[in-house]
Amino acid sequence: MSTLRFFLAFSILLLSSCTPQAKPNPEPNPNVDDKEMELARKNLTRAMSMVAAAKTNYFTTTDYAMSRYYNPFTKKKSDEKASVWMYTSAIEAVNAILHGFVALKEAGDDSFYNNYFQTYKQILDELVENLKWYEGTFTLTSYTQTKEWTVYGVNRASSPHKAEVEGVMNVYDDQQWLTRELLESYKLTGDKKYLEKAEYLATYVLDGWDTTIEDNGQEHGGIVWGPGYYTKHSCSNGPFISPLVWLYEIYKDSDEETTYRYIGEKRARLTKTMKKSDYYLMYAEKVYDFMKSHLYNKTYGVYWDMLGAKGYGGDNIAYEYVDGVKYRGYNTIESPTGEFYSYNSGTMLSGAADLYRVTEKQNYLEDMTALCTRAFQYFAHKSTSKPDLYEYNITGFNNWFNGVLMRGWVDASAFYSNVSFNISTFQANLDYAWDNYLKDAMLPPSLLYGWNVFNFKNDVEGMFTFSFAAQYAVLAKWNITTKQNSL
């Protein structure tokens, strides 16, 4: 699909997404309430409208560059381009909308699916294809090997496949969010190219797992923020749990194998062959255990931002030689620190829900239900000026972070009905902003208090717009699937 056709498709969607063509529907699901079906349609239509406008507002038609900001009052997009993390938010929103189409179809209304699924699938293909502007290649010496990798840099390059990715110019959490969305794309479309790319990135991320050994013979564990860092962050561990579980599920009935790299006696770098399903589930549980044991704050019941670390011989990454071969070594970890961002608890909610679903281990269920409550107590605050609504921190990148928390609650709701109220606060906030502040199919960063009185101060992060759209789409699916089973 050409770039021109891509934008023409979005122009058509922007005009028509609110009025899907009438087609014969399958039999309605008697277990889905009519009001919830109608709410799901409304939520999904709003998500589509926002994405259609956002793709026109933030993207250029010449080189497929996504601007970081757009101002709906001045009609100007920023010269600054979106990072790969921000770009991935567009893929996330399209995937969420595709999930909404499928959910509505399974509930008895196939009009959205019939009219729009293929168009959005083409849009998804185009978004993933143009990740090439963030792609680059470098050679990395890790804990167990030295290898050349082709991954995604933080910043967009001036030409495809030429992004700067060495050292601090790529981070593992960006690769994890891409892995997650590529696996979602695979589940939605069945297209193996998404699975292959996701699995390659997962292998790269696991190469960043600290396999060095403690004095007691156990791994130090944890994934550093990126190959150029030695601190270990919640954001470079928590988001990876669910994708690893999904890879386990993809291969659980397969005998396909992979290579497990680890460290043995006398620091020897060893390998062995494992079934992919066992390998991915093993690492999903390892990452979860590392997060729970190192980054969970018992006082507040939520997750720290990061673990500090000491440089080796100064402000440097540690390396060691074994039989004359250079490997990455261990940087001594310090105490957890930083803020308690909502998305770090959100990824652990999703991870616990996914691990409980496939293992039925009670500790995951207990952790999940406790975190549902503690996260709401910490991150949600009843508004004093708008008493029917709850406020969430929206400074910095918190608008996107909060969307991850909402998704975590939605994932948890499959097993814990008491979380429904938490989720409903997001529905209420989005609807309040839609009814009071909607501007050219865009919502303000402050859903409760609206736009700045000075028009030139109303630049909106692209990833916030896509996050709001994704939230609406996730709510649409929740209305007619999980919500019905958990009430």
Short mmCIF file of C-alpha atoms in Angstrom, two decimals:
data_model
loop_
_atom_site.label_atom_id
_atom_site.label_comp_id
_atom_site.label_asym_id
_atom_site.label_seq_id
_atom_site.Cartn_x
_atom_site.Cartn_y
_atom_site.Cartn_z
CA MET A 1 0.00 0.00 0.00
CA SER A 2 1.57 3.30 -1.05
CA THR A 3 1.92 6.21 1.34
CA LEU A 4 -0.58 8.20 -0.73
CA ARG A 5 -3.14 5.39 -0.56
CA PHE A 6 -2.46 5.14 3.17
CA PHE A 7 -3.45 8.73 3.79
CA LEU A 8 -6.39 8.56 1.41
CA ALA A 9 -7.66 5.59 3.40
CA PHE A 10 -7.46 7.59 6.59
CA SER A 11 -9.26 10.54 5.02
CA ILE A 12 -12.10 8.21 4.07
CA LEU A 13 -12.15 6.72 7.56
CA LEU A 14 -12.24 10.16 9.14
CA LEU A 15 -15.42 10.94 7.21
CA SER A 16 -17.14 7.60 7.48
CA SER A 17 -16.00 5.80 10.63
CA CYS A 18 -19.01 6.96 12.62
CA THR A 19 -21.48 5.38 10.17
CA PRO A 20 -20.56 1.80 9.32
CA GLN A 21 -22.51 0.36 6.41
CA ALA A 22 -25.39 -1.89 7.28
CA LYS A 23 -24.75 -5.58 6.62
CA PRO A 24 -26.41 -8.73 7.89
CA ASN A 25 -25.22 -9.50 11.40
CA PRO A 26 -24.58 -12.90 12.95
CA GLU A 27 -26.72 -13.99 15.85
CA PRO A 28 -26.21 -11.68 18.86
CA ASN A 29 -24.52 -13.19 21.87
CA PRO A 30 -27.29 -13.53 24.49
CA ASN A 31 -24.73 -13.14 27.28
CA VAL A 32 -23.87 -9.58 26.23
CA ASP A 33 -26.11 -6.81 27.50
CA ASP A 34 -27.55 -4.52 24.80
CA LYS A 35 -26.40 -1.41 26.63
CA GLU A 36 -22.86 -2.72 26.80
CA MET A 37 -22.95 -3.51 23.08
CA GLU A 38 -24.02 0.04 22.36
CA LEU A 39 -21.33 1.43 24.65
CA ALA A 40 -18.74 -0.75 22.92
CA ARG A 41 -19.80 0.61 19.52
CA LYS A 42 -19.56 4.18 20.81
CA ASN A 43 -16.15 3.61 22.37
CA LEU A 44 -14.79 1.96 19.25
CA THR A 45 -16.18 4.65 16.96
CA ARG A 46 -14.51 7.33 19.07
CA ALA A 47 -11.22 5.46 18.96
CA MET A 48 -11.43 5.22 15.18
CA SER A 49 -12.23 8.90 14.82
CA MET A 50 -9.25 9.89 16.96
CA VAL A 51 -6.81 7.63 15.14
CA ALA A 52 -7.99 8.80 11.73
CA ALA A 53 -7.45 12.44 12.68
CA ALA A 54 -4.18 11.72 14.47
CA LYS A 55 -2.63 9.98 11.50
CA THR A 56 -3.35 13.02 9.34
CA ASN A 57 -2.24 15.51 11.98
CA TYR A 58 0.99 13.89 13.16
CA PHE A 59 2.30 12.14 10.03
CA THR A 60 3.76 13.54 6.83
CA THR A 61 2.88 12.11 3.42
CA THR A 62 6.37 12.42 1.97
CA ASP A 63 8.67 10.39 4.23
CA TYR A 64 6.26 8.91 6.78
CA ALA A 65 7.73 10.91 9.67
CA MET A 66 5.65 11.22 12.83
CA SER A 67 5.86 14.58 14.57
CA ARG A 68 6.04 14.53 18.33
CA TYR A 69 3.46 17.31 18.80
CA TYR A 70 0.41 18.72 17.05
CA ASN A 71 -1.68 21.75 18.04
CA PRO A 72 -5.34 21.54 16.94
CA PHE A 73 -5.82 25.28 17.45
CA THR A 74 -2.85 26.49 15.40
CA LYS A 75 -2.99 23.44 13.04
CA LYS A 76 0.78 23.06 13.32
CA LYS A 77 2.85 19.92 13.87
CA SER A 78 6.27 20.12 15.47
CA ASP A 79 9.56 19.80 13.63
CA GLU A 80 10.69 17.44 16.40
CA LYS A 81 10.04 13.84 15.40
CA ALA A 82 8.62 11.11 17.59
CA SER A 83 10.93 8.57 19.18
CA VAL A 84 10.37 4.90 18.38
CA TRP A 85 8.51 4.54 21.69
CA MET A 86 6.13 7.30 20.66
CA TYR A 87 5.76 5.83 17.17
CA THR A 88 4.84 2.46 18.69
CA SER A 89 1.83 4.10 20.35
CA ALA A 90 0.26 4.41 16.89
CA ILE A 91 0.69 0.67 16.31
CA GLU A 92 -0.80 0.04 19.76
CA ALA A 93 -3.91 2.08 18.94
CA VAL A 94 -4.47 0.31 15.61
CA ASN A 95 -4.06 -3.10 17.26
CA ALA A 96 -6.53 -2.14 19.99
CA ILE A 97 -9.08 -1.07 17.38
CA LEU A 98 -8.62 -4.34 15.47
CA HIS A 99 -9.26 -6.22 18.72
CA GLY A 100 -12.45 -4.19 19.10
CA PHE A 101 -13.62 -5.25 15.63
CA VAL A 102 -13.06 -8.92 16.51
CA ALA A 103 -14.79 -8.60 19.89
CA LEU A 104 -17.86 -6.96 18.35
CA LYS A 105 -18.03 -9.62 15.67
CA GLU A 106 -17.87 -12.40 18.25
CA ALA A 107 -20.63 -10.65 20.21
CA GLY A 108 -22.92 -10.61 17.19
CA ASP A 109 -22.19 -7.34 15.36
CA ASP A 110 -19.86 -7.90 12.42
CA SER A 111 -20.45 -4.55 10.67
CA PHE A 112 -17.25 -2.92 11.97
CA TYR A 113 -15.22 -6.03 11.15
CA ASN A 114 -16.64 -6.37 7.65
CA ASN A 115 -16.28 -2.70 6.80
CA TYR A 116 -12.98 -1.79 8.40
CA PHE A 117 -10.80 -4.76 9.38
CA GLN A 118 -8.91 -5.02 6.10
CA THR A 119 -8.36 -1.26 5.92
CA TYR A 120 -6.91 -1.16 9.42
CA LYS A 121 -4.83 -4.25 8.70
CA GLN A 122 -3.29 -2.37 5.76
CA ILE A 123 -2.64 0.60 8.01
CA LEU A 124 -0.97 -1.72 10.51
CA ASP A 125 1.22 -3.19 7.76
CA GLU A 126 2.28 0.29 6.71
CA LEU A 127 3.10 1.38 10.26
CA VAL A 128 5.24 -1.69 10.90
CA GLU A 129 6.93 -1.44 7.50
CA ASN A 130 7.99 2.12 8.28
CA LEU A 131 9.69 1.14 11.50
CA LYS A 132 12.63 0.87 9.09
CA TRP A 133 13.32 4.56 9.76
CA TYR A 134 14.26 3.60 13.35
CA GLU A 135 16.20 0.45 12.44
CA GLY A 136 19.96 0.06 12.69
CA THR A 137 22.66 -2.57 13.16
CA PHE A 138 25.47 -2.85 15.69
CA THR A 139 27.67 -5.42 17.45
CA LEU A 140 27.10 -6.04 21.16
CA THR A 141 29.22 -7.79 23.77
CA SER A 142 26.72 -9.12 26.31
CA TYR A 143 26.85 -11.38 29.35
CA THR A 144 27.17 -14.56 27.25
CA GLN A 145 28.28 -13.67 23.70
CA THR A 146 29.31 -11.07 21.15
CA LYS A 147 26.85 -10.77 18.29
CA GLU A 148 25.60 -8.40 15.61
CA TRP A 149 21.98 -7.27 16.04
CA THR A 150 19.53 -5.25 13.97
CA VAL A 151 17.23 -3.42 16.38
CA TYR A 152 15.40 -0.11 16.82
CA GLY A 153 17.07 3.09 17.92
CA VAL A 154 15.54 5.72 20.16
CA ASN A 155 15.58 8.31 17.38
CA ARG A 156 14.38 8.34 13.79
CA ALA A 157 17.12 8.26 11.16
CA SER A 158 17.37 10.40 8.04
CA SER A 159 17.18 7.27 5.87
CA PRO A 160 15.79 3.75 6.40
CA HIS A 161 17.87 1.12 8.25
CA LYS A 162 20.51 3.69 9.22
CA ALA A 163 19.41 4.63 12.73
CA GLU A 164 22.03 5.05 15.44
CA VAL A 165 21.57 2.10 17.78
CA GLU A 166 24.89 1.55 19.53
CA GLY A 167 25.27 2.01 23.29
CA VAL A 168 22.65 4.26 24.86
CA MET A 169 20.99 4.88 21.49
CA ASN A 170 18.75 1.85 21.91
CA VAL A 171 17.01 0.65 25.05
CA TYR A 172 15.48 -2.69 25.89
CA ASP A 173 12.09 -1.34 26.92
CA ASP A 174 11.51 0.09 23.42
CA GLN A 175 12.18 -3.36 21.96
CA GLN A 176 9.81 -4.89 24.54
CA TRP A 177 6.90 -2.60 23.65
CA LEU A 178 7.48 -3.40 19.99
CA THR A 179 7.60 -7.11 20.78
CA ARG A 180 4.29 -6.80 22.57
CA GLU A 181 2.58 -4.99 19.69
CA LEU A 182 4.07 -7.25 17.02
CA LEU A 183 2.70 -10.26 18.89
CA GLU A 184 -0.69 -8.56 19.12
CA SER A 185 -0.49 -7.99 15.36
CA TYR A 186 0.34 -11.65 14.82
CA LYS A 187 -2.58 -12.79 16.96
CA LEU A 188 -4.93 -10.52 15.03
CA THR A 189 -3.74 -11.26 11.50
CA GLY A 190 -1.93 -14.60 11.62
CA ASP A 191 0.87 -13.02 9.55
CA LYS A 192 4.12 -14.83 10.41
CA LYS A 193 6.26 -11.77 9.60
CA TYR A 194 5.03 -10.19 12.84
CA LEU A 195 5.89 -13.28 14.86
CA GLU A 196 9.35 -13.57 13.33
CA LYS A 197 10.18 -9.93 14.06
CA ALA A 198 8.77 -10.18 17.59
CA GLU A 199 10.71 -13.32 18.38
CA TYR A 200 13.95 -11.82 17.06
CA LEU A 201 13.49 -8.79 19.32
CA ALA A 202 12.62 -11.04 22.27
CA THR A 203 15.89 -12.92 21.74
CA TYR A 204 17.76 -9.63 21.68
CA VAL A 205 16.13 -8.47 24.92
CA LEU A 206 16.86 -11.75 26.69
CA ASP A 207 20.49 -11.26 25.69
CA GLY A 208 20.32 -8.31 28.11
CA TRP A 209 19.29 -10.51 31.07
CA ASP A 210 22.03 -10.45 33.73
CA THR A 211 23.20 -14.06 33.83
CA THR A 212 26.15 -13.36 36.15
CA ILE A 213 26.22 -15.46 39.31
CA GLU A 214 25.93 -14.43 42.97
CA ASP A 215 28.07 -16.03 45.68
CA ASN A 216 25.18 -18.38 46.48
CA GLY A 217 25.17 -19.69 42.91
CA GLN A 218 22.00 -17.89 41.83
CA GLU A 219 21.76 -15.51 38.91
CA HIS A 220 21.82 -11.80 39.69
CA GLY A 221 19.06 -11.48 37.12
CA GLY A 222 17.18 -8.51 35.76
CA ILE A 223 17.38 -6.72 32.42
CA VAL A 224 19.39 -3.52 32.32
CA TRP A 225 17.73 -0.44 30.78
CA GLY A 226 19.75 -0.85 27.60
CA PRO A 227 23.10 -2.17 26.37
CA GLY A 228 24.71 1.17 27.22
CA TYR A 229 23.38 1.23 30.80
CA TYR A 230 23.94 -0.75 33.98
CA THR A 231 20.91 0.36 36.02
CA LYS A 232 17.95 -2.03 36.05
CA HIS A 233 14.53 -0.48 35.62
CA SER A 234 10.95 -1.55 36.10
CA CYS A 235 10.32 -0.32 32.56
CA SER A 236 12.94 -2.69 31.13
CA ASN A 237 11.55 -5.72 32.95
CA GLY A 238 7.82 -5.48 33.69
CA PRO A 239 6.61 -4.92 30.10
CA PHE A 240 8.34 -8.11 28.97
CA ILE A 241 6.41 -10.58 31.12
CA SER A 242 3.21 -10.70 29.07
CA PRO A 243 4.94 -11.03 25.67
CA LEU A 244 6.99 -13.93 27.04
CA VAL A 245 3.80 -15.63 28.21
CA TRP A 246 2.24 -15.09 24.78
CA LEU A 247 5.29 -16.68 23.12
CA TYR A 248 4.92 -19.62 25.48
CA GLU A 249 1.30 -19.99 24.40
CA ILE A 250 2.21 -19.81 20.72
CA TYR A 251 4.71 -22.67 21.10
CA LYS A 252 3.17 -24.73 23.92
CA ASP A 253 1.98 -27.43 21.50
CA SER A 254 5.17 -27.33 19.44
CA ASP A 255 8.47 -29.18 19.75
CA GLU A 256 10.43 -26.24 18.34
CA GLU A 257 13.63 -25.54 20.25
CA THR A 258 15.91 -22.63 20.99
CA THR A 259 19.31 -22.04 22.60
CA TYR A 260 19.46 -21.12 26.28
CA ARG A 261 22.64 -19.23 27.21
CA TYR A 262 23.77 -19.17 30.81
CA ILE A 263 26.85 -19.09 33.07
CA GLY A 264 28.17 -22.17 34.85
CA GLU A 265 31.05 -22.94 37.19
CA LYS A 266 34.19 -20.81 36.94
CA ARG A 267 32.14 -18.24 35.00
CA ALA A 268 32.05 -20.49 31.95
CA ARG A 269 29.56 -19.41 29.28
CA LEU A 270 27.41 -22.40 28.47
CA THR A 271 24.52 -23.27 26.18
CA LYS A 272 21.84 -25.91 26.06
CA THR A 273 18.83 -26.61 23.89
CA MET A 274 15.33 -26.10 25.30
CA LYS A 275 11.81 -26.27 23.97
CA LYS A 276 10.72 -22.77 23.11
CA SER A 277 7.63 -23.04 25.26
CA ASP A 278 9.65 -23.99 28.34
CA TYR A 279 12.23 -21.31 27.60
CA TYR A 280 9.76 -18.45 27.27
CA LEU A 281 7.71 -19.43 30.33
CA MET A 282 10.88 -19.86 32.39
CA TYR A 283 11.95 -16.32 31.54
CA ALA A 284 8.48 -14.88 32.09
CA GLU A 285 8.59 -16.22 35.65
CA LYS A 286 12.20 -15.13 36.15
CA VAL A 287 11.44 -11.56 35.12
CA TYR A 288 8.32 -11.47 37.30
CA ASP A 289 10.25 -12.81 40.30
CA PHE A 290 13.03 -10.24 39.79
CA MET A 291 10.51 -7.40 39.72
CA LYS A 292 8.68 -8.64 42.81
CA SER A 293 11.84 -9.27 44.85
CA HIS A 294 13.80 -6.15 43.84
CA LEU A 295 11.41 -3.38 42.83
CA TYR A 296 8.19 -3.88 44.82
CA ASN A 297 7.58 -1.31 47.52
CA LYS A 298 5.80 -2.97 50.43
CA THR A 299 4.79 0.30 52.06
CA TYR A 300 2.70 1.58 49.17
CA GLY A 301 2.12 -1.73 47.41
CA VAL A 302 3.33 -0.43 44.00
CA TYR A 303 6.59 -0.60 42.03
CA TRP A 304 9.70 1.54 42.16
CA ASP A 305 11.12 3.10 39.00
CA MET A 306 14.60 1.57 39.03
CA LEU A 307 17.56 0.00 40.79
CA GLY A 308 20.64 2.16 40.92
CA ALA A 309 24.03 0.59 40.19
CA LYS A 310 27.71 1.27 40.76
CA GLY A 311 30.06 1.80 37.84
CA TYR A 312 32.96 -0.61 37.52
CA GLY A 313 36.19 1.23 38.20
CA GLY A 314 34.34 4.50 37.75
CA ASP A 315 31.28 5.34 35.71
CA ASN A 316 31.60 2.36 33.40
CA ILE A 317 29.93 -0.92 32.48
CA ALA A 318 31.73 -3.92 33.97
CA TYR A 319 33.44 -6.42 31.65
CA GLU A 320 35.34 -9.60 32.38
CA TYR A 321 37.50 -12.06 30.47
CA VAL A 322 36.98 -15.81 30.59
CA ASP A 323 39.53 -17.94 28.75
CA GLY A 324 40.60 -14.82 26.89
CA VAL A 325 37.10 -13.95 25.68
CA LYS A 326 35.46 -10.67 26.68
CA TYR A 327 31.96 -10.66 28.23
CA ARG A 328 29.85 -8.17 30.08
CA GLY A 329 30.23 -8.50 33.85
CA TYR A 330 28.23 -7.57 36.94
CA ASN A 331 27.69 -4.00 38.10
CA THR A 332 26.81 -3.91 41.80
CA ILE A 333 23.16 -3.00 42.28
CA GLU A 334 22.11 -0.35 44.77
CA SER A 335 18.76 0.27 46.46
CA PRO A 336 15.56 0.88 44.49
CA THR A 337 14.84 4.52 43.81
CA GLY A 338 12.85 6.96 41.68
CA GLU A 339 9.13 7.60 41.42
CA PHE A 340 6.25 5.16 41.49
CA TYR A 341 5.02 5.46 37.91
CA SER A 342 1.60 4.01 37.14
CA TYR A 343 2.76 2.03 34.12
CA ASN A 344 5.23 -0.01 36.16
CA SER A 345 2.39 -1.31 38.28
CA GLY A 346 0.25 -1.69 35.14
CA THR A 347 2.72 -4.00 33.43
CA MET A 348 2.96 -6.14 36.56
CA LEU A 349 -0.83 -6.42 36.70
CA SER A 350 -0.88 -7.66 33.10
CA GLY A 351 2.05 -9.96 33.76
CA ALA A 352 0.47 -11.47 36.86
CA ALA A 353 -2.84 -11.99 35.03
CA ASP A 354 -1.15 -13.70 32.10
CA LEU A 355 1.02 -15.89 34.32
CA TYR A 356 -1.97 -16.90 36.43
CA ARG A 357 -3.96 -17.72 33.31
CA VAL A 358 -1.36 -20.19 32.03
CA THR A 359 0.02 -21.59 35.30
CA GLU A 360 -2.90 -21.24 37.77
CA LYS A 361 -0.35 -20.52 40.50
CA GLN A 362 -2.07 -18.79 43.39
CA ASN A 363 0.76 -16.38 44.14
CA TYR A 364 0.13 -14.60 40.85
CA LEU A 365 -3.58 -14.26 41.61
CA GLU A 366 -2.88 -13.00 45.13
CA ASP A 367 -0.29 -10.50 43.90
CA MET A 368 -2.64 -9.29 41.17
CA THR A 369 -5.66 -8.71 43.38
CA ALA A 370 -3.59 -6.89 45.99
CA LEU A 371 -1.94 -4.71 43.35
CA CYS A 372 -5.32 -3.83 41.82
CA THR A 373 -6.35 -2.25 45.11
CA ARG A 374 -3.04 -0.70 46.11
CA ALA A 375 -2.47 0.84 42.67
CA PHE A 376 -5.89 2.49 42.75
CA GLN A 377 -5.24 3.82 46.24
CA TYR A 378 -1.91 5.28 45.17
CA PHE A 379 -2.59 6.60 41.67
CA ALA A 380 -6.30 7.57 41.67
CA HIS A 381 -7.54 10.59 43.63
CA LYS A 382 -11.13 11.72 43.89
CA SER A 383 -11.45 15.15 42.31
CA THR A 384 -12.40 17.96 44.66
CA SER A 385 -13.77 20.20 41.91
CA LYS A 386 -15.41 17.43 39.88
CA PRO A 387 -16.61 15.04 42.60
CA ASP A 388 -17.90 12.35 40.23
CA LEU A 389 -14.47 11.90 38.65
CA TYR A 390 -11.05 10.63 39.70
CA GLU A 391 -7.81 12.40 38.89
CA TYR A 392 -4.56 10.76 37.79
CA ASN A 393 -1.17 12.44 37.53
CA ILE A 394 -0.75 13.83 34.01
CA THR A 395 2.67 15.47 34.31
CA GLY A 396 5.46 14.29 32.03
CA PHE A 397 4.49 11.12 30.18
CA ASN A 398 1.88 10.05 32.71
CA ASN A 399 -1.02 10.22 30.25
CA TRP A 400 0.53 7.27 28.42
CA PHE A 401 1.65 5.61 31.66
CA ASN A 402 -1.90 5.72 32.99
CA GLY A 403 -3.18 3.94 29.89
CA VAL A 404 -0.87 1.04 30.70
CA LEU A 405 -2.32 0.92 34.21
CA MET A 406 -5.86 0.83 32.81
CA ARG A 407 -4.90 -2.03 30.49
CA GLY A 408 -3.44 -3.87 33.49
CA TRP A 409 -6.74 -3.53 35.33
CA VAL A 410 -8.60 -4.76 32.25
CA ASP A 411 -6.32 -7.81 32.04
CA ALA A 412 -6.85 -8.45 35.75
CA SER A 413 -10.63 -8.17 35.42
CA ALA A 414 -10.77 -11.59 33.76
CA PHE A 415 -10.09 -13.04 37.21
CA TYR A 416 -11.07 -10.25 39.63
CA SER A 417 -14.44 -8.53 39.25
CA ASN A 418 -13.80 -5.91 41.95
CA VAL A 419 -11.51 -4.03 39.58
CA SER A 420 -14.42 -2.92 37.39
CA PHE A 421 -14.81 0.37 39.27
CA ASN A 422 -11.14 1.23 38.68
CA ILE A 423 -11.61 0.76 34.94
CA SER A 424 -14.82 2.78 34.91
CA THR A 425 -12.94 5.87 36.11
CA PHE A 426 -11.09 5.92 32.78
CA GLN A 427 -14.37 5.66 30.87
CA ALA A 428 -15.77 8.56 32.88
CA ASN A 429 -12.72 10.78 32.35
CA LEU A 430 -12.54 10.13 28.61
CA ASP A 431 -16.26 10.78 28.17
CA TYR A 432 -16.10 13.97 30.22
CA ALA A 433 -13.33 15.31 28.00
CA TRP A 434 -15.13 14.17 24.84
CA ASP A 435 -18.35 15.93 25.86
CA ASN A 436 -16.68 19.14 27.02
CA TYR A 437 -13.35 19.65 25.27
CA LEU A 438 -13.28 17.74 21.98
CA LYS A 439 -11.43 19.73 19.31
CA ASP A 440 -11.12 18.34 15.78
CA ALA A 441 -11.32 14.74 17.06
CA MET A 442 -8.62 15.43 19.66
CA LEU A 443 -8.69 15.51 23.45
CA PRO A 444 -6.56 17.76 25.68
CA PRO A 445 -3.79 16.33 27.86
CA SER A 446 -5.91 17.36 30.87
CA LEU A 447 -9.09 15.36 30.42
CA LEU A 448 -10.75 16.97 33.42
CA TYR A 449 -9.70 20.61 32.98
CA GLY A 450 -9.40 21.04 29.24
CA TRP A 451 -7.31 23.23 26.96
CA ASN A 452 -4.99 26.09 27.83
CA VAL A 453 -6.57 29.52 27.33
CA PHE A 454 -3.57 30.43 25.18
CA ASN A 455 -3.97 28.57 21.89
CA PHE A 456 -0.25 28.40 21.19
CA LYS A 457 0.22 26.39 24.40
CA ASN A 458 -2.00 23.52 23.26
CA ASP A 459 0.60 21.25 21.71
CA VAL A 460 -0.42 17.63 22.31
CA GLU A 461 1.98 14.68 22.39
CA GLY A 462 1.13 12.28 19.58
CA MET A 463 1.50 9.33 21.91
CA PHE A 464 -1.13 10.83 24.23
CA THR A 465 -3.63 11.08 21.39
CA PHE A 466 -2.96 7.49 20.37
CA SER A 467 -3.12 6.41 24.00
CA PHE A 468 -6.57 7.96 24.46
CA ALA A 469 -7.73 6.21 21.29
CA ALA A 470 -6.27 2.90 22.50
CA GLN A 471 -7.99 3.33 25.86
CA TYR A 472 -11.35 3.80 24.15
CA ALA A 473 -10.74 0.70 22.02
CA VAL A 474 -9.65 -1.40 25.01
CA LEU A 475 -12.76 -0.29 26.87
CA ALA A 476 -14.88 -1.33 23.87
CA LYS A 477 -13.50 -4.86 24.06
CA TRP A 478 -13.87 -4.93 27.84
CA ASN A 479 -17.53 -3.85 27.58
CA ILE A 480 -18.49 -7.00 25.68
CA THR A 481 -15.98 -9.63 26.77
CA THR A 482 -14.28 -9.51 30.16
CA LYS A 483 -16.77 -7.17 31.79
CA GLN A 484 -19.67 -9.47 31.03
CA ASN A 485 -17.89 -12.43 32.58
CA SER A 486 -16.67 -10.62 35.68
CA LEU A 487 -19.73 -8.69 36.84
#
